Amino acid sequence: DADVTQTPRNRITKTGKRIMLECSQTKGHDRMYWYRQDPGLGLRLIYYSFDVKDINKGEISDGYSVSRQAQAKFSLSLESAIPNQTALYFCATSDFSGVGNEQFFGPGTRLTVL
Amino acid sequence: ELKVEQNPLFLSMQEGKNYTIYCNYSTTSDRLYWYRQDPGKSLESLFVLLSNGAVKQEGRLMASLDTKARLSTLHITAAVHDLSATYFCAVDEAAGNKLTFGGGTRVLVKP
Protein backbone atom coordinates (compact mmCIF):
# COMPACT_ATOMS: atom_id res chain seq x y z
CA ASP A 1 0.00 0.00 0.00
CA ALA A 2 1.10 3.54 -0.73
CA ASP A 3 2.61 5.48 2.17
CA VAL A 4 0.93 8.77 1.20
CA THR A 5 -2.56 8.61 -0.26
CA GLN A 6 -4.80 11.33 -1.63
CA THR A 7 -8.52 11.31 -2.29
CA PRO A 8 -10.08 11.94 -4.67
CA ARG A 9 -7.58 11.40 -7.48
CA ASN A 10 -9.64 13.37 -9.94
CA ARG A 11 -12.41 15.88 -9.37
CA ILE A 12 -14.43 18.12 -11.62
CA THR A 13 -16.51 20.78 -9.94
CA LYS A 14 -18.25 24.05 -10.66
CA THR A 15 -17.40 27.59 -9.69
CA GLY A 16 -18.57 28.45 -6.19
CA LYS A 17 -18.68 24.90 -4.88
CA ARG A 18 -16.89 23.85 -1.70
CA ILE A 19 -14.29 21.15 -2.24
CA MET A 20 -12.21 19.12 0.18
CA LEU A 21 -9.10 17.19 -0.77
CA GLU A 22 -7.83 14.65 1.71
CA CYS A 23 -4.39 13.30 2.45
CA SER A 24 -3.46 10.36 4.66
CA GLN A 25 -0.06 8.91 5.47
CA THR A 26 1.20 5.76 7.11
CA LYS A 27 4.83 6.87 7.30
CA GLY A 28 4.48 8.18 10.84
CA HIS A 29 5.83 11.57 9.79
CA ASP A 30 5.03 14.66 11.82
CA ARG A 31 5.16 17.19 9.00
CA MET A 32 2.64 17.50 6.18
CA TYR A 33 2.31 19.86 3.24
CA TRP A 34 -0.04 20.86 0.44
CA TYR A 35 1.34 22.00 -2.91
CA ARG A 36 -0.18 23.12 -6.14
CA GLN A 37 1.31 22.44 -9.58
CA ASP A 38 0.25 24.32 -12.68
CA PRO A 39 1.20 23.14 -16.19
CA GLY A 40 4.80 23.88 -17.01
CA LEU A 41 5.51 25.20 -13.54
CA GLY A 42 7.11 23.89 -10.40
CA LEU A 43 5.26 23.23 -7.20
CA ARG A 44 4.10 26.07 -4.97
CA LEU A 45 3.42 25.65 -1.27
CA ILE A 46 -0.13 26.33 -0.10
CA TYR A 47 -0.10 25.34 3.59
CA TYR A 48 2.04 23.24 5.87
CA SER A 49 1.78 21.71 9.31
CA PHE A 50 4.61 20.58 11.57
CA ASP A 51 2.35 18.99 14.15
CA VAL A 52 -1.33 18.38 14.85
CA LYS A 53 -1.93 21.82 16.33
CA ASP A 54 0.36 23.68 13.98
CA ILE A 55 -0.89 25.31 10.75
CA ASN A 56 1.17 27.68 8.61
CA LYS A 57 0.47 29.59 5.43
CA GLY A 58 2.63 28.99 2.43
CA GLU A 59 3.30 31.05 -0.66
CA ILE A 60 -0.24 30.90 -2.09
CA SER A 61 -2.73 30.33 0.75
CA ASP A 62 -5.45 32.76 -0.38
CA GLY A 63 -8.66 30.92 -1.26
CA TYR A 64 -7.61 27.79 0.62
CA SER A 65 -7.89 26.46 4.16
CA VAL A 66 -6.58 23.33 5.85
CA SER A 67 -7.30 21.06 8.76
CA ARG A 68 -4.90 18.69 10.50
CA GLN A 69 -7.30 16.22 12.04
CA ALA A 70 -4.64 13.83 13.27
CA GLN A 71 -0.95 13.26 12.76
CA ALA A 72 -1.75 11.10 9.77
CA LYS A 73 -4.40 13.28 8.11
CA PHE A 74 -4.22 16.70 6.48
CA SER A 75 -7.12 18.11 4.47
CA LEU A 76 -7.20 21.00 2.02
CA SER A 77 -10.43 22.91 1.40
CA LEU A 78 -11.47 25.31 -1.28
CA GLU A 79 -14.36 27.20 0.28
CA SER A 80 -15.64 28.60 -3.01
CA ALA A 81 -13.82 27.14 -5.97
CA ILE A 82 -12.85 29.34 -8.92
CA PRO A 83 -11.52 28.33 -12.35
CA ASN A 84 -7.95 29.51 -11.68
CA GLN A 85 -7.74 26.92 -8.92
CA THR A 86 -7.74 24.27 -11.62
CA ALA A 87 -4.44 22.49 -11.03
CA LEU A 88 -2.73 19.34 -9.82
CA TYR A 89 -2.56 19.21 -6.02
CA PHE A 90 0.04 17.24 -4.12
CA CYS A 91 0.29 16.32 -0.47
CA ALA A 92 3.72 15.61 0.99
CA THR A 93 5.15 14.45 4.30
CA SER A 94 8.50 14.62 6.03
CA ASP A 95 10.08 13.48 9.25
CA PHE A 96 11.82 16.15 11.29
CA SER A 97 14.11 13.59 12.84
CA GLY A 98 14.98 12.02 9.50
CA VAL A 99 18.30 12.56 7.79
CA GLY A 100 17.90 15.31 5.21
CA ASN A 101 14.23 15.92 5.98
CA GLU A 102 13.31 14.98 2.44
CA GLN A 103 9.66 15.23 1.52
CA PHE A 104 7.66 12.31 0.16
CA PHE A 105 4.80 13.03 -2.17
CA GLY A 106 1.37 11.54 -2.67
CA PRO A 107 0.01 10.58 -6.10
CA GLY A 108 -1.75 13.91 -6.63
CA THR A 109 -5.32 15.10 -7.13
CA ARG A 110 -6.26 16.59 -10.48
CA LEU A 111 -8.87 19.29 -9.84
CA THR A 112 -10.85 21.00 -12.58
CA VAL A 113 -13.09 23.95 -11.76
CA LEU A 114 -15.55 24.81 -14.51
CA GLU B 1 12.30 35.89 -0.98
CA LEU B 2 14.02 32.77 -2.17
CA LYS B 3 14.01 32.24 -5.93
CA VAL B 4 15.06 29.01 -7.61
CA GLU B 5 15.81 28.93 -11.31
CA GLN B 6 16.51 25.92 -13.46
CA ASN B 7 17.93 25.87 -16.92
CA PRO B 8 17.36 24.80 -19.47
CA LEU B 9 13.60 24.50 -19.26
CA PHE B 10 13.61 21.88 -21.97
CA LEU B 11 16.40 19.53 -22.99
CA SER B 12 16.28 17.28 -26.02
CA MET B 13 18.93 14.62 -25.59
CA GLN B 14 20.45 12.05 -27.86
CA GLU B 15 20.97 8.62 -26.44
CA GLY B 16 24.52 8.01 -25.35
CA LYS B 17 25.48 11.65 -24.87
CA ASN B 18 26.11 13.62 -21.68
CA TYR B 19 24.12 16.60 -20.44
CA THR B 20 23.84 18.91 -17.43
CA ILE B 21 20.89 20.63 -15.78
CA TYR B 22 21.59 23.70 -13.67
CA CYS B 23 19.79 24.92 -10.58
CA ASN B 24 20.56 28.39 -9.23
CA TYR B 25 19.08 29.84 -6.09
CA SER B 26 19.07 33.32 -4.63
CA THR B 27 19.71 33.02 -0.87
CA THR B 28 21.92 31.04 1.43
CA SER B 29 21.03 27.40 1.82
CA ASP B 30 22.84 24.14 2.31
CA ARG B 31 19.93 21.83 1.64
CA LEU B 32 18.94 21.02 -1.89
CA TYR B 33 16.80 18.25 -3.32
CA TRP B 34 16.34 16.78 -6.78
CA TYR B 35 13.10 15.14 -7.83
CA ARG B 36 11.91 13.36 -10.95
CA GLN B 37 8.35 13.52 -12.26
CA ASP B 38 6.98 11.32 -15.03
CA PRO B 39 3.99 12.68 -16.99
CA GLY B 40 0.83 12.57 -14.89
CA LYS B 41 2.70 11.06 -11.95
CA SER B 42 3.94 12.13 -8.56
CA LEU B 43 7.40 13.33 -7.63
CA GLU B 44 10.10 10.80 -6.89
CA SER B 45 13.03 11.79 -4.71
CA LEU B 46 16.38 11.40 -6.47
CA PHE B 47 19.00 13.12 -4.34
CA VAL B 48 19.35 14.97 -1.05
CA LEU B 49 22.36 17.31 -0.88
CA LEU B 50 23.10 18.62 2.59
CA SER B 51 26.41 20.43 2.49
CA ASN B 52 28.79 22.39 0.33
CA GLY B 53 30.63 20.08 -2.02
CA ALA B 54 28.14 17.25 -1.61
CA VAL B 55 28.06 14.85 -4.53
CA LYS B 56 25.60 12.01 -4.96
CA GLN B 57 25.42 9.47 -7.77
CA GLU B 58 22.82 6.93 -8.77
CA GLY B 59 23.20 5.10 -12.05
CA ARG B 60 23.57 7.61 -14.89
CA LEU B 61 22.66 10.58 -12.69
CA MET B 62 25.03 12.61 -10.55
CA ALA B 63 24.12 15.67 -8.50
CA SER B 64 26.41 18.17 -6.83
CA LEU B 65 26.03 21.24 -4.65
CA ASP B 66 28.14 24.40 -4.45
CA THR B 67 26.62 26.51 -1.69
CA LYS B 68 29.04 29.39 -2.24
CA ALA B 69 27.97 29.73 -5.85
CA ARG B 70 24.38 28.88 -4.90
CA LEU B 71 24.38 26.31 -7.66
CA SER B 72 23.51 22.68 -8.01
CA THR B 73 24.00 20.57 -11.12
CA LEU B 74 22.39 17.34 -12.23
CA HIS B 75 24.63 15.55 -14.70
CA ILE B 76 23.32 12.84 -16.98
CA THR B 77 25.85 10.41 -18.38
CA ALA B 78 25.15 8.47 -21.59
CA ALA B 79 21.47 9.35 -21.71
CA VAL B 80 18.93 6.59 -22.27
CA HIS B 81 15.23 6.79 -23.13
CA ASP B 82 14.17 5.79 -19.60
CA LEU B 83 15.52 9.07 -18.30
CA SER B 84 12.86 11.04 -20.17
CA ALA B 85 10.95 12.95 -17.46
CA THR B 86 10.76 16.37 -15.81
CA TYR B 87 13.42 17.07 -13.21
CA PHE B 88 12.92 19.55 -10.39
CA CYS B 89 15.33 21.00 -7.90
CA ALA B 90 14.03 22.33 -4.59
CA VAL B 91 15.78 24.40 -1.94
CA ASP B 92 15.18 24.48 1.81
CA GLU B 93 16.08 28.06 2.64
CA ALA B 94 16.67 27.92 6.36
CA ALA B 95 16.57 24.21 7.07
CA GLY B 96 12.97 24.83 8.01
CA ASN B 97 11.81 22.01 5.83
CA LYS B 98 9.82 24.35 3.64
CA LEU B 99 10.79 23.85 0.01
CA THR B 100 10.90 26.30 -2.87
CA PHE B 101 10.89 24.56 -6.23
CA GLY B 102 12.47 25.47 -9.51
CA GLY B 103 10.31 25.51 -12.60
CA GLY B 104 11.51 22.13 -13.78
CA THR B 105 13.52 20.86 -16.74
CA ARG B 106 11.66 18.67 -19.17
CA VAL B 107 14.00 16.06 -20.59
CA LEU B 108 13.28 14.09 -23.74
CA VAL B 109 15.77 11.45 -24.78
CA LYS B 110 15.58 10.51 -28.43
CA PRO B 111 17.06 7.37 -29.98
Short mmCIF file of N, CA and C in Angstrom, two decimals, chain A residues 11-94:
data_model
loop_
_atom_site.label_atom_id
_atom_site.label_comp_id
_atom_site.label_asym_id
_atom_site.label_seq_id
_atom_site.Cartn_x
_atom_site.Cartn_y
_atom_site.Cartn_z
N ARG A 11 -11.16 15.26 -9.76
CA ARG A 11 -12.41 15.88 -9.37
C ARG A 11 -12.72 17.01 -10.33
N ILE A 12 -13.95 17.01 -10.81
CA ILE A 12 -14.43 18.12 -11.62
C ILE A 12 -15.56 18.77 -10.85
N THR A 13 -15.50 20.09 -10.70
CA THR A 13 -16.51 20.78 -9.94
C THR A 13 -16.85 22.10 -10.62
N LYS A 14 -17.82 22.79 -10.06
CA LYS A 14 -18.25 24.05 -10.66
C LYS A 14 -17.83 25.23 -9.79
N THR A 15 -17.74 26.36 -10.41
CA THR A 15 -17.40 27.59 -9.69
C THR A 15 -18.35 27.81 -8.52
N GLY A 16 -17.78 28.15 -7.37
CA GLY A 16 -18.57 28.45 -6.19
C GLY A 16 -18.80 27.27 -5.26
N LYS A 17 -18.49 26.08 -5.71
CA LYS A 17 -18.68 24.90 -4.88
C LYS A 17 -17.57 24.78 -3.84
N ARG A 18 -17.90 24.15 -2.71
CA ARG A 18 -16.89 23.85 -1.70
C ARG A 18 -16.31 22.47 -1.97
N ILE A 19 -14.99 22.40 -1.92
CA ILE A 19 -14.29 21.15 -2.24
C ILE A 19 -13.30 20.83 -1.13
N MET A 20 -13.23 19.54 -0.77
CA MET A 20 -12.21 19.12 0.18
C MET A 20 -11.36 18.03 -0.44
N LEU A 21 -10.06 18.20 -0.34
CA LEU A 21 -9.10 17.19 -0.77
C LEU A 21 -8.46 16.61 0.49
N GLU A 22 -8.32 15.29 0.50
CA GLU A 22 -7.83 14.65 1.71
C GLU A 22 -6.50 13.95 1.47
N CYS A 23 -5.70 13.94 2.50
CA CYS A 23 -4.39 13.30 2.45
C CYS A 23 -4.21 12.47 3.71
N SER A 24 -3.77 11.23 3.54
CA SER A 24 -3.46 10.36 4.66
C SER A 24 -2.09 9.76 4.46
N GLN A 25 -1.40 9.52 5.57
CA GLN A 25 -0.06 8.91 5.47
C GLN A 25 0.14 7.87 6.55
N THR A 26 0.88 6.84 6.18
CA THR A 26 1.20 5.76 7.11
C THR A 26 2.69 5.74 7.43
N LYS A 27 3.38 6.82 7.09
CA LYS A 27 4.83 6.87 7.30
C LYS A 27 5.19 7.27 8.73
N GLY A 28 4.19 7.74 9.49
CA GLY A 28 4.48 8.18 10.84
C GLY A 28 5.19 9.52 10.91
N HIS A 29 5.16 10.27 9.83
CA HIS A 29 5.83 11.57 9.79
C HIS A 29 5.02 12.63 10.53
N ASP A 30 5.73 13.61 11.09
CA ASP A 30 5.03 14.66 11.82
C ASP A 30 4.66 15.85 10.93
N ARG A 31 5.36 16.00 9.81
CA ARG A 31 5.16 17.19 9.00
C ARG A 31 4.39 16.85 7.73
N MET A 32 3.43 17.72 7.39
CA MET A 32 2.64 17.50 6.18
C MET A 32 2.47 18.81 5.44
N TYR A 33 2.31 18.70 4.12
CA TYR A 33 2.31 19.86 3.24
C TYR A 33 1.27 19.69 2.14
N TRP A 34 0.77 20.82 1.65
CA TRP A 34 -0.04 20.86 0.44
C TRP A 34 0.63 21.78 -0.57
N TYR A 35 0.77 21.25 -1.80
CA TYR A 35 1.34 22.00 -2.91
C TYR A 35 0.36 22.03 -4.06
N ARG A 36 0.57 23.02 -4.90
CA ARG A 36 -0.18 23.12 -6.14
C ARG A 36 0.81 23.15 -7.30
N GLN A 37 0.47 22.42 -8.39
CA GLN A 37 1.31 22.44 -9.58
C GLN A 37 0.46 22.84 -10.78
N ASP A 38 0.89 23.88 -11.45
CA ASP A 38 0.25 24.32 -12.68
C ASP A 38 1.09 23.86 -13.87
N PRO A 39 0.46 23.67 -15.03
CA PRO A 39 1.20 23.14 -16.19
C PRO A 39 2.45 23.94 -16.50
N GLY A 40 3.55 23.23 -16.65
CA GLY A 40 4.80 23.88 -17.01
C GLY A 40 5.48 24.61 -15.87
N LEU A 41 4.94 24.49 -14.68
CA LEU A 41 5.51 25.20 -13.54
C LEU A 41 5.93 24.21 -12.46
N GLY A 42 6.74 24.69 -11.56
CA GLY A 42 7.11 23.89 -10.40
C GLY A 42 5.99 23.89 -9.39
N LEU A 43 6.26 23.29 -8.25
CA LEU A 43 5.26 23.23 -7.20
C LEU A 43 5.32 24.48 -6.33
N ARG A 44 4.17 24.93 -5.88
CA ARG A 44 4.10 26.07 -4.97
C ARG A 44 3.38 25.63 -3.70
N LEU A 45 3.92 26.07 -2.57
CA LEU A 45 3.42 25.65 -1.27
C LEU A 45 2.17 26.42 -0.89
N ILE A 46 1.13 25.70 -0.49
CA ILE A 46 -0.13 26.33 -0.10
C ILE A 46 -0.20 26.48 1.42
N TYR A 47 -0.10 25.37 2.12
CA TYR A 47 -0.10 25.34 3.59
C TYR A 47 0.81 24.20 4.04
N TYR A 48 1.28 24.33 5.29
CA TYR A 48 2.04 23.24 5.87
C TYR A 48 1.78 23.16 7.37
N SER A 49 2.05 21.97 7.90
CA SER A 49 1.78 21.71 9.31
C SER A 49 2.91 20.87 9.88
N PHE A 50 3.50 21.32 10.97
CA PHE A 50 4.61 20.58 11.57
C PHE A 50 4.15 19.68 12.71
N ASP A 51 2.89 19.83 13.10
CA ASP A 51 2.35 18.99 14.15
C ASP A 51 0.84 19.16 14.12
N VAL A 52 0.13 18.39 14.91
CA VAL A 52 -1.33 18.38 14.85
C VAL A 52 -1.93 19.76 15.10
N LYS A 53 -1.35 20.53 16.00
CA LYS A 53 -1.93 21.82 16.33
C LYS A 53 -1.22 22.98 15.66
N ASP A 54 -0.44 22.67 14.66
CA ASP A 54 0.36 23.68 13.98
C ASP A 54 -0.07 23.82 12.53
N ILE A 55 -0.49 25.03 12.13
CA ILE A 55 -0.89 25.31 10.75
C ILE A 55 -0.17 26.57 10.30
N ASN A 56 0.42 26.53 9.11
CA ASN A 56 1.17 27.68 8.61
C ASN A 56 0.82 27.95 7.16
N LYS A 57 0.73 29.22 6.82
CA LYS A 57 0.47 29.59 5.43
C LYS A 57 1.73 29.46 4.61
N GLY A 58 1.53 29.04 3.37
CA GLY A 58 2.63 28.99 2.43
C GLY A 58 2.58 30.17 1.49
N GLU A 59 3.17 29.97 0.33
CA GLU A 59 3.30 31.05 -0.66
C GLU A 59 1.96 31.51 -1.23
N ILE A 60 1.01 30.57 -1.38
CA ILE A 60 -0.24 30.90 -2.09
C ILE A 60 -1.45 30.40 -1.32
N SER A 61 -1.66 30.85 -0.10
CA SER A 61 -2.73 30.33 0.75
C SER A 61 -4.10 30.96 0.49
N ASP A 62 -4.16 32.09 -0.17
CA ASP A 62 -5.45 32.76 -0.38
C ASP A 62 -6.41 31.86 -1.15
N GLY A 63 -7.65 31.74 -0.60
CA GLY A 63 -8.66 30.92 -1.26
C GLY A 63 -8.67 29.48 -0.79
N TYR A 64 -7.73 29.14 0.09
CA TYR A 64 -7.61 27.79 0.62
C TYR A 64 -7.63 27.80 2.15
N SER A 65 -8.03 26.67 2.73
CA SER A 65 -7.89 26.46 4.16
C SER A 65 -7.52 25.00 4.38
N VAL A 66 -6.99 24.70 5.56
CA VAL A 66 -6.58 23.33 5.85
C VAL A 66 -7.03 22.93 7.24
N SER A 67 -7.00 21.63 7.45
CA SER A 67 -7.30 21.06 8.76
C SER A 67 -6.39 19.87 8.98
N ARG A 68 -5.75 19.84 10.14
CA ARG A 68 -4.90 18.69 10.50
C ARG A 68 -5.65 17.92 11.58
N GLN A 69 -6.39 16.92 11.13
CA GLN A 69 -7.30 16.22 12.04
C GLN A 69 -6.56 15.27 12.97
N ALA A 70 -5.45 14.79 12.51
CA ALA A 70 -4.64 13.83 13.27
C ALA A 70 -3.24 13.88 12.66
N GLN A 71 -2.30 13.22 13.30
CA GLN A 71 -0.95 13.26 12.76
C GLN A 71 -0.92 12.72 11.35
N ALA A 72 -1.80 11.77 11.06
CA ALA A 72 -1.75 11.10 9.77
C ALA A 72 -2.64 11.73 8.71
N LYS A 73 -3.42 12.75 9.05
CA LYS A 73 -4.40 13.28 8.11
C LYS A 73 -4.31 14.80 8.00
N PHE A 74 -4.35 15.27 6.75
CA PHE A 74 -4.22 16.70 6.48
C PHE A 74 -5.12 17.01 5.30
N SER A 75 -6.14 17.85 5.51
CA SER A 75 -7.12 18.11 4.47
C SER A 75 -6.98 19.53 3.95
N LEU A 76 -7.23 19.69 2.67
CA LEU A 76 -7.20 21.00 2.02
C LEU A 76 -8.59 21.31 1.52
N SER A 77 -9.09 22.51 1.84
CA SER A 77 -10.43 22.91 1.40
C SER A 77 -10.37 24.14 0.53
N LEU A 78 -11.22 24.12 -0.48
CA LEU A 78 -11.47 25.31 -1.28
C LEU A 78 -12.90 25.72 -0.95
N GLU A 79 -13.04 26.82 -0.23
CA GLU A 79 -14.36 27.20 0.28
C GLU A 79 -15.33 27.55 -0.84
N SER A 80 -14.83 28.22 -1.86
CA SER A 80 -15.64 28.60 -3.01
C SER A 80 -14.73 28.53 -4.24
N ALA A 81 -14.78 27.39 -4.89
CA ALA A 81 -13.82 27.14 -5.97
C ALA A 81 -13.99 28.12 -7.14
N ILE A 82 -12.86 28.48 -7.73
CA ILE A 82 -12.85 29.34 -8.92
C ILE A 82 -11.99 28.69 -10.00
N PRO A 83 -12.23 29.02 -11.26
CA PRO A 83 -11.52 28.33 -12.35
C PRO A 83 -9.99 28.39 -12.26
N ASN A 84 -9.43 29.48 -11.72
CA ASN A 84 -7.95 29.51 -11.68
C ASN A 84 -7.36 28.66 -10.57
N GLN A 85 -8.23 27.93 -9.86
CA GLN A 85 -7.74 26.92 -8.92
C GLN A 85 -7.66 25.54 -9.58
N THR A 86 -7.95 25.49 -10.85
CA THR A 86 -7.74 24.27 -11.62
C THR A 86 -6.24 23.98 -11.65
N ALA A 87 -5.87 22.81 -11.16
CA ALA A 87 -4.44 22.49 -11.03
C ALA A 87 -4.31 21.05 -10.53
N LEU A 88 -3.06 20.62 -10.43
CA LEU A 88 -2.73 19.34 -9.82
C LEU A 88 -2.26 19.62 -8.40
N TYR A 89 -2.87 18.96 -7.43
CA TYR A 89 -2.56 19.21 -6.02
C TYR A 89 -1.84 18.00 -5.43
N PHE A 90 -0.74 18.30 -4.75
CA PHE A 90 0.04 17.24 -4.12
C PHE A 90 0.12 17.46 -2.61
N CYS A 91 0.00 16.36 -1.90
CA CYS A 91 0.29 16.32 -0.47
C CYS A 91 1.68 15.72 -0.30
N ALA A 92 2.40 16.17 0.71
CA ALA A 92 3.72 15.61 0.99
C ALA A 92 3.91 15.49 2.50
N THR A 93 4.83 14.61 2.88
CA THR A 93 5.15 14.45 4.30
C THR A 93 6.66 14.44 4.49
N SER A 94 7.09 14.77 5.69
CA SER A 94 8.50 14.62 6.03
C SER A 94 8.63 14.34 7.52
#
